[in-house]
Short mmCIF file of C-alpha atoms in Angstrom, two decimals:
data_model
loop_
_atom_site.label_atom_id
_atom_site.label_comp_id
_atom_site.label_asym_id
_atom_site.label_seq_id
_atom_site.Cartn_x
_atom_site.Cartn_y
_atom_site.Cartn_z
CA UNK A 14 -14.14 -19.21 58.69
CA UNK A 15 -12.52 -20.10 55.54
CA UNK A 16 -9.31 -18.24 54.48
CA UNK A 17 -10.57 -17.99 50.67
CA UNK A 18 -9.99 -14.85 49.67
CA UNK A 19 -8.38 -12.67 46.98
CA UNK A 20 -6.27 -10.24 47.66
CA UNK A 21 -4.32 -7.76 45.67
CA UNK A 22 -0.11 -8.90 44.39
CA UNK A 23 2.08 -7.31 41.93
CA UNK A 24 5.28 -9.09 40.63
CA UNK A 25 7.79 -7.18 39.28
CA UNK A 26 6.87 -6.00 35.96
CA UNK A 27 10.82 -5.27 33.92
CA UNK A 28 10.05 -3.88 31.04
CA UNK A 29 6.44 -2.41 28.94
CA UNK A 30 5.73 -1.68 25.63
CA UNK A 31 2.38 0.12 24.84
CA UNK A 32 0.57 -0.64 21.01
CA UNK A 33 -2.21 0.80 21.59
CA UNK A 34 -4.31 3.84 23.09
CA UNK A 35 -7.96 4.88 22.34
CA UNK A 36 -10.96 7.01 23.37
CA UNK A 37 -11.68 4.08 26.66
CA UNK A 38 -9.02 1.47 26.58
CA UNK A 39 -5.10 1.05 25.98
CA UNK A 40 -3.22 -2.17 25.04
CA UNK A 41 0.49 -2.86 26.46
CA UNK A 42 2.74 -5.99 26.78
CA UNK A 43 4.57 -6.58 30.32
CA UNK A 44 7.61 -8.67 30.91
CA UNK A 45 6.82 -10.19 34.15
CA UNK A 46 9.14 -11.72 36.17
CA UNK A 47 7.54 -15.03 37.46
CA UNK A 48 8.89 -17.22 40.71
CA UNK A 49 9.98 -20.51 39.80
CA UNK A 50 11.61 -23.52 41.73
CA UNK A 51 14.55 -23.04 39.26
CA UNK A 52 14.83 -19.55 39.59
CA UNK A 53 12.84 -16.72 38.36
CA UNK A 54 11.63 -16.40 34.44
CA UNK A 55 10.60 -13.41 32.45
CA UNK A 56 7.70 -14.18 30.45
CA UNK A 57 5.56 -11.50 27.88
CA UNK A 58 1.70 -10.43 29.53
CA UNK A 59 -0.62 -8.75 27.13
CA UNK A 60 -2.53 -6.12 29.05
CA UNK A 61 -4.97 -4.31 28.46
CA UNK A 62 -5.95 -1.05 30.86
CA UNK A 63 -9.86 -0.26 31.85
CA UNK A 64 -11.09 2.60 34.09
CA UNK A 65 -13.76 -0.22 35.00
CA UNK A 66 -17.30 0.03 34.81
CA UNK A 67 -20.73 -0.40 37.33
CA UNK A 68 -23.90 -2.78 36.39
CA UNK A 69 -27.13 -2.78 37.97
CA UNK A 70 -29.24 -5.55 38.85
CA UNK A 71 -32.92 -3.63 39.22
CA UNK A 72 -35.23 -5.75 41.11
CA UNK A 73 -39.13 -4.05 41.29
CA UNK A 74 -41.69 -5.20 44.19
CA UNK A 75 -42.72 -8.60 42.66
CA UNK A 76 -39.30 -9.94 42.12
CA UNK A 77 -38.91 -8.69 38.30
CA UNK A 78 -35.35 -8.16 37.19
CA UNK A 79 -34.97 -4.91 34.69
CA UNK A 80 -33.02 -5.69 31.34
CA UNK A 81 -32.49 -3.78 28.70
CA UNK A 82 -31.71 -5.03 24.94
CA UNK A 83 -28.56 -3.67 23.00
CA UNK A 84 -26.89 -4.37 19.92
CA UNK A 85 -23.00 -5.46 20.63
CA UNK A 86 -20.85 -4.73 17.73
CA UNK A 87 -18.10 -7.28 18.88
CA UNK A 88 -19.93 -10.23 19.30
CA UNK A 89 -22.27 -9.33 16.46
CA UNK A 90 -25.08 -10.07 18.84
CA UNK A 91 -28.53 -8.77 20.07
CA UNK A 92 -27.80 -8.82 24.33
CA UNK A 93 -30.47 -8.62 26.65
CA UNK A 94 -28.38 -7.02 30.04
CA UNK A 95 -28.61 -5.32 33.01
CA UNK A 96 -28.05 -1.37 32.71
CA UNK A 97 -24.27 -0.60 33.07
CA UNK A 98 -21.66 2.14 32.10
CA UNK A 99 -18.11 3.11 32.71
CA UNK A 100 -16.61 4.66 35.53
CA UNK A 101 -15.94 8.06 33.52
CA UNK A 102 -16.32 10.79 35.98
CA UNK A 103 -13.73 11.07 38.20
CA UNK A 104 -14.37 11.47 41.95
CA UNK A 105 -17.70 10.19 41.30
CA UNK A 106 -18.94 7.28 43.79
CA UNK A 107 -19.43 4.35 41.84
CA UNK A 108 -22.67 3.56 42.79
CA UNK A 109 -23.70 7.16 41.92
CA UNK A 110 -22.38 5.76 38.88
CA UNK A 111 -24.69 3.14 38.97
CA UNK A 112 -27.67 5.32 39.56
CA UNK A 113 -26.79 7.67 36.37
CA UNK A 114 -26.61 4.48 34.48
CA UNK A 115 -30.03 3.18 35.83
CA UNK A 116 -31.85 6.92 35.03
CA UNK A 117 -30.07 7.19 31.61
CA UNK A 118 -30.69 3.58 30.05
CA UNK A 119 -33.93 2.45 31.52
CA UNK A 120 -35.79 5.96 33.25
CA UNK A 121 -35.94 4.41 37.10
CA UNK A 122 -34.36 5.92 40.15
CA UNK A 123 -33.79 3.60 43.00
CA UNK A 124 -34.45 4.76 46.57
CA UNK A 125 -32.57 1.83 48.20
CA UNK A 126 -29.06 0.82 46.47
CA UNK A 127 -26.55 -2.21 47.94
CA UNK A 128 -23.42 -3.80 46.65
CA UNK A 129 -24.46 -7.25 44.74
CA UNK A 130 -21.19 -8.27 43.85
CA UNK A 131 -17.52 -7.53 42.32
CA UNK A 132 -15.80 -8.96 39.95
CA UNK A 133 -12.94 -8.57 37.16
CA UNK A 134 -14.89 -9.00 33.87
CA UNK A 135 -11.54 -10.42 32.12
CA UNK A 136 -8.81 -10.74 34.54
CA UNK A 137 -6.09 -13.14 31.92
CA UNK A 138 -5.97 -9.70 29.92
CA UNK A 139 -7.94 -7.32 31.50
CA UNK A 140 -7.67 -4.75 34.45
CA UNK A 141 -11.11 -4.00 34.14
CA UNK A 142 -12.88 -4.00 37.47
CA UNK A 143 -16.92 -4.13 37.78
CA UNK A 144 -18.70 -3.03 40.74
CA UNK A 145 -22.79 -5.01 40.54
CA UNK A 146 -25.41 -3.29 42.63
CA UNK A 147 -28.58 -4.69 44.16
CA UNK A 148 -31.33 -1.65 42.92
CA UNK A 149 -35.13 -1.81 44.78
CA UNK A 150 -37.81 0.56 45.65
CA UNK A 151 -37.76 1.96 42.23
CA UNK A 152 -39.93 4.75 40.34
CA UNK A 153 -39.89 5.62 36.69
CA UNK A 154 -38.52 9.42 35.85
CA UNK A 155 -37.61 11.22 33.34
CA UNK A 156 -33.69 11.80 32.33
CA UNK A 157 -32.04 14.80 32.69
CA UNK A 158 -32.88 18.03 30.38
CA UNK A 159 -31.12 17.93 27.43
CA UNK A 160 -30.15 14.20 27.82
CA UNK A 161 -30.33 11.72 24.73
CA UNK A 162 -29.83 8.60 23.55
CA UNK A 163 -27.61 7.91 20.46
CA UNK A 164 -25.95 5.19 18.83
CA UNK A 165 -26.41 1.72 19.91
CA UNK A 166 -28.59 2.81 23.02
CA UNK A 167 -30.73 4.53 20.83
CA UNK A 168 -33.38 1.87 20.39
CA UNK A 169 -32.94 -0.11 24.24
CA UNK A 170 -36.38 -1.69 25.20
CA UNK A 171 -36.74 -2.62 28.50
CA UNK A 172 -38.67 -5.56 29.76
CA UNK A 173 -39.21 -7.36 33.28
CA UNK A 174 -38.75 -10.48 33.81
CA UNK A 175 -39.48 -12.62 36.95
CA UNK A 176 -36.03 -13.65 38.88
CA UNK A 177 -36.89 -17.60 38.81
CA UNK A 178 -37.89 -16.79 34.94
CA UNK A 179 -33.94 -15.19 34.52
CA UNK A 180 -32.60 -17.53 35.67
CA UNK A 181 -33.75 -20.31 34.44
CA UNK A 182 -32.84 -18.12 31.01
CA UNK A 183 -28.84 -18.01 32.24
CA UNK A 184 -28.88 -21.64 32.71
CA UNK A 185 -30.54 -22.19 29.62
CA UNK A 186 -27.99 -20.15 27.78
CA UNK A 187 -30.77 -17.61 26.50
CA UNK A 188 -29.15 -14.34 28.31
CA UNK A 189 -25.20 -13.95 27.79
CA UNK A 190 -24.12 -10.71 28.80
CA UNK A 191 -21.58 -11.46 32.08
CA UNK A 192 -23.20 -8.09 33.94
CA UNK A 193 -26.58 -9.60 33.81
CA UNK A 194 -25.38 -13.58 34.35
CA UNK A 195 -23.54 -12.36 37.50
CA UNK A 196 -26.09 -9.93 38.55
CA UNK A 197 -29.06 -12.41 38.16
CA UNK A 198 -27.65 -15.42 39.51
CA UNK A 199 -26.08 -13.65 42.48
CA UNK A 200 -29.45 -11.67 43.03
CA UNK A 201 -31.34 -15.12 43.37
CA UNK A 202 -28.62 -16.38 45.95
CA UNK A 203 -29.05 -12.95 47.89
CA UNK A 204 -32.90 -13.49 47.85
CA UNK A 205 -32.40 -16.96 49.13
CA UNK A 206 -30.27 -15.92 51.98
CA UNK A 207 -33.05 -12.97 52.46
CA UNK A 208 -31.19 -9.96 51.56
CA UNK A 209 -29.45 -10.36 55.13
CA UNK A 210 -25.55 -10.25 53.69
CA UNK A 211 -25.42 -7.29 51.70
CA UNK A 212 -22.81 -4.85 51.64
CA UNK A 213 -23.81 -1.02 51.47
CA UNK A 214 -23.27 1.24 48.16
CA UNK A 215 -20.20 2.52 49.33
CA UNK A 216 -18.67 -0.85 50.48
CA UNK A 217 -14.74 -0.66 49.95
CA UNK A 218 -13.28 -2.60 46.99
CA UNK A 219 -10.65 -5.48 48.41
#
C-alpha cells in the first residue's frame, strides 16, 4: 500500500500580525520558523483564515450532474458550479450542511449522501477546507417557509448535464469553478470504480 498521504504539521509560528477581519474571512501575516540545513530561518506567511465550506456533486438516475449558474463578483465571471455554502452553523454536521445547501440553491433533497472528496481550495494562502459529497436518489421540494433567495443567488438556473458531457466540459475548459471541476471529475472516477470506495457522510476529516 503506498505511504502517500497527507497529514496534518505545524511549525512554530513566532510572531502574527492581523490586517484584516470581515463578515466570513480574516487576513494575518505569520513569521514561520522554517528548518534548514544551515539552521532554522524566519520567513513572513500571508494567511488568510476560512471556517471552510461543503459542495455537492448531485448525480440523478441517468447519470446527470446538477449545476447551478452564478454570477462571481471576483472573477467577474458567469460560473456554472455545483451547489455549495459555508460551514456557518456551528455544531452542524457538514454534510447536513451539504443537504441545506442542496434544498436552498437547487430545491432537491437527497435520500442517499457519501463523501466524494476533500480538499483545501487554496492551501499557499488559505486555511479553507472543503468537504465534496456524492448526492443520489434525489426528489425536488420546496425550501423552507419563509426562505428566499437574494443577491447573487437570486437568479441561479439549474440545468443537468450528462457526467461524460461534464466532463468533457472541464477538460475543455468550459466549466471553471474548482467545487464543480473536483466534484465532476472525481464523480466520473467513482463511477468507474462503481461507487465501491466511498466514504460515508460523516467520514472523519484527516
Amino acid at each position: 500500500m503506498s505511504s502517500i498521504r497527507d497529514y496534518p504539521e505545524r511549525w512554530e509560528v513566532v510572531g502574527s500580525q492581523e490586517h484584516f477581519r470581515g463578515r466570513i474571512i480574516r487576513v494575518r501575516s505569520d513569521q514561520v520558523r522554517m528548518p534548514g540545513s544551515d539552521g532554522p530561518e524566519t520567513v513572513v506567511r500571508d494567511v488568510i483564515d476560512h471556517p471552510g465550506s461543503v459542495g455537492v456533486l448531485a448525480l440523478d438516475g441517468a447519470d446527470r450532474v446538477l449545476l447551478i449558474r452564478q454570477y462571481r463578483h471576483a472573477p467577474g465571471y458567469m460560473l456554472w458550479e455545483a451547489p455549495a455554502g459555508l460551514r456557518d452553523v456551528q455544531g452542524e454536521p457538514t454534510w447536513k450542511t451539504a443537504e441545506r445547501e442542496l434544498l436552498e440553491e437547487a430545491g432537491y433533497r437527497a435520500a442517499r449522501w457519501h463523501t466524494l472528496v476533500d480538499t483545501f481550495t487554496s492551501p499557499g494562502m488559505s486555511d479553507e477546507r472543503k468537504r465534496i459529497f456524492l448526492a443520489r436518489d434525489l426528489t425536488e421540494a420546496p425550501a423552507e417557509p419563509g426562505f428566499q433567495r437574494e443577491h447573487e443567488e437570486a437568479d441561479m438556473p439549474v440545468e443537468w448535464v450528462p457526467l461524460d458531457e461534464a466532463v468533457a466540459k472541464v477538460l475543455a475548459g468550459d466549466i471553471h469553478n474548482p467545487t464543480a471541476v473536483v466534484g465532476i471529475l472525481a464523480a466520473s472516477a467513482a463511477r468507474a470504480g462503481g461507487f465501491r470506495d466511498l466514504r460515508a457522510p460523516d467520514a472523519p476529516e484527516g
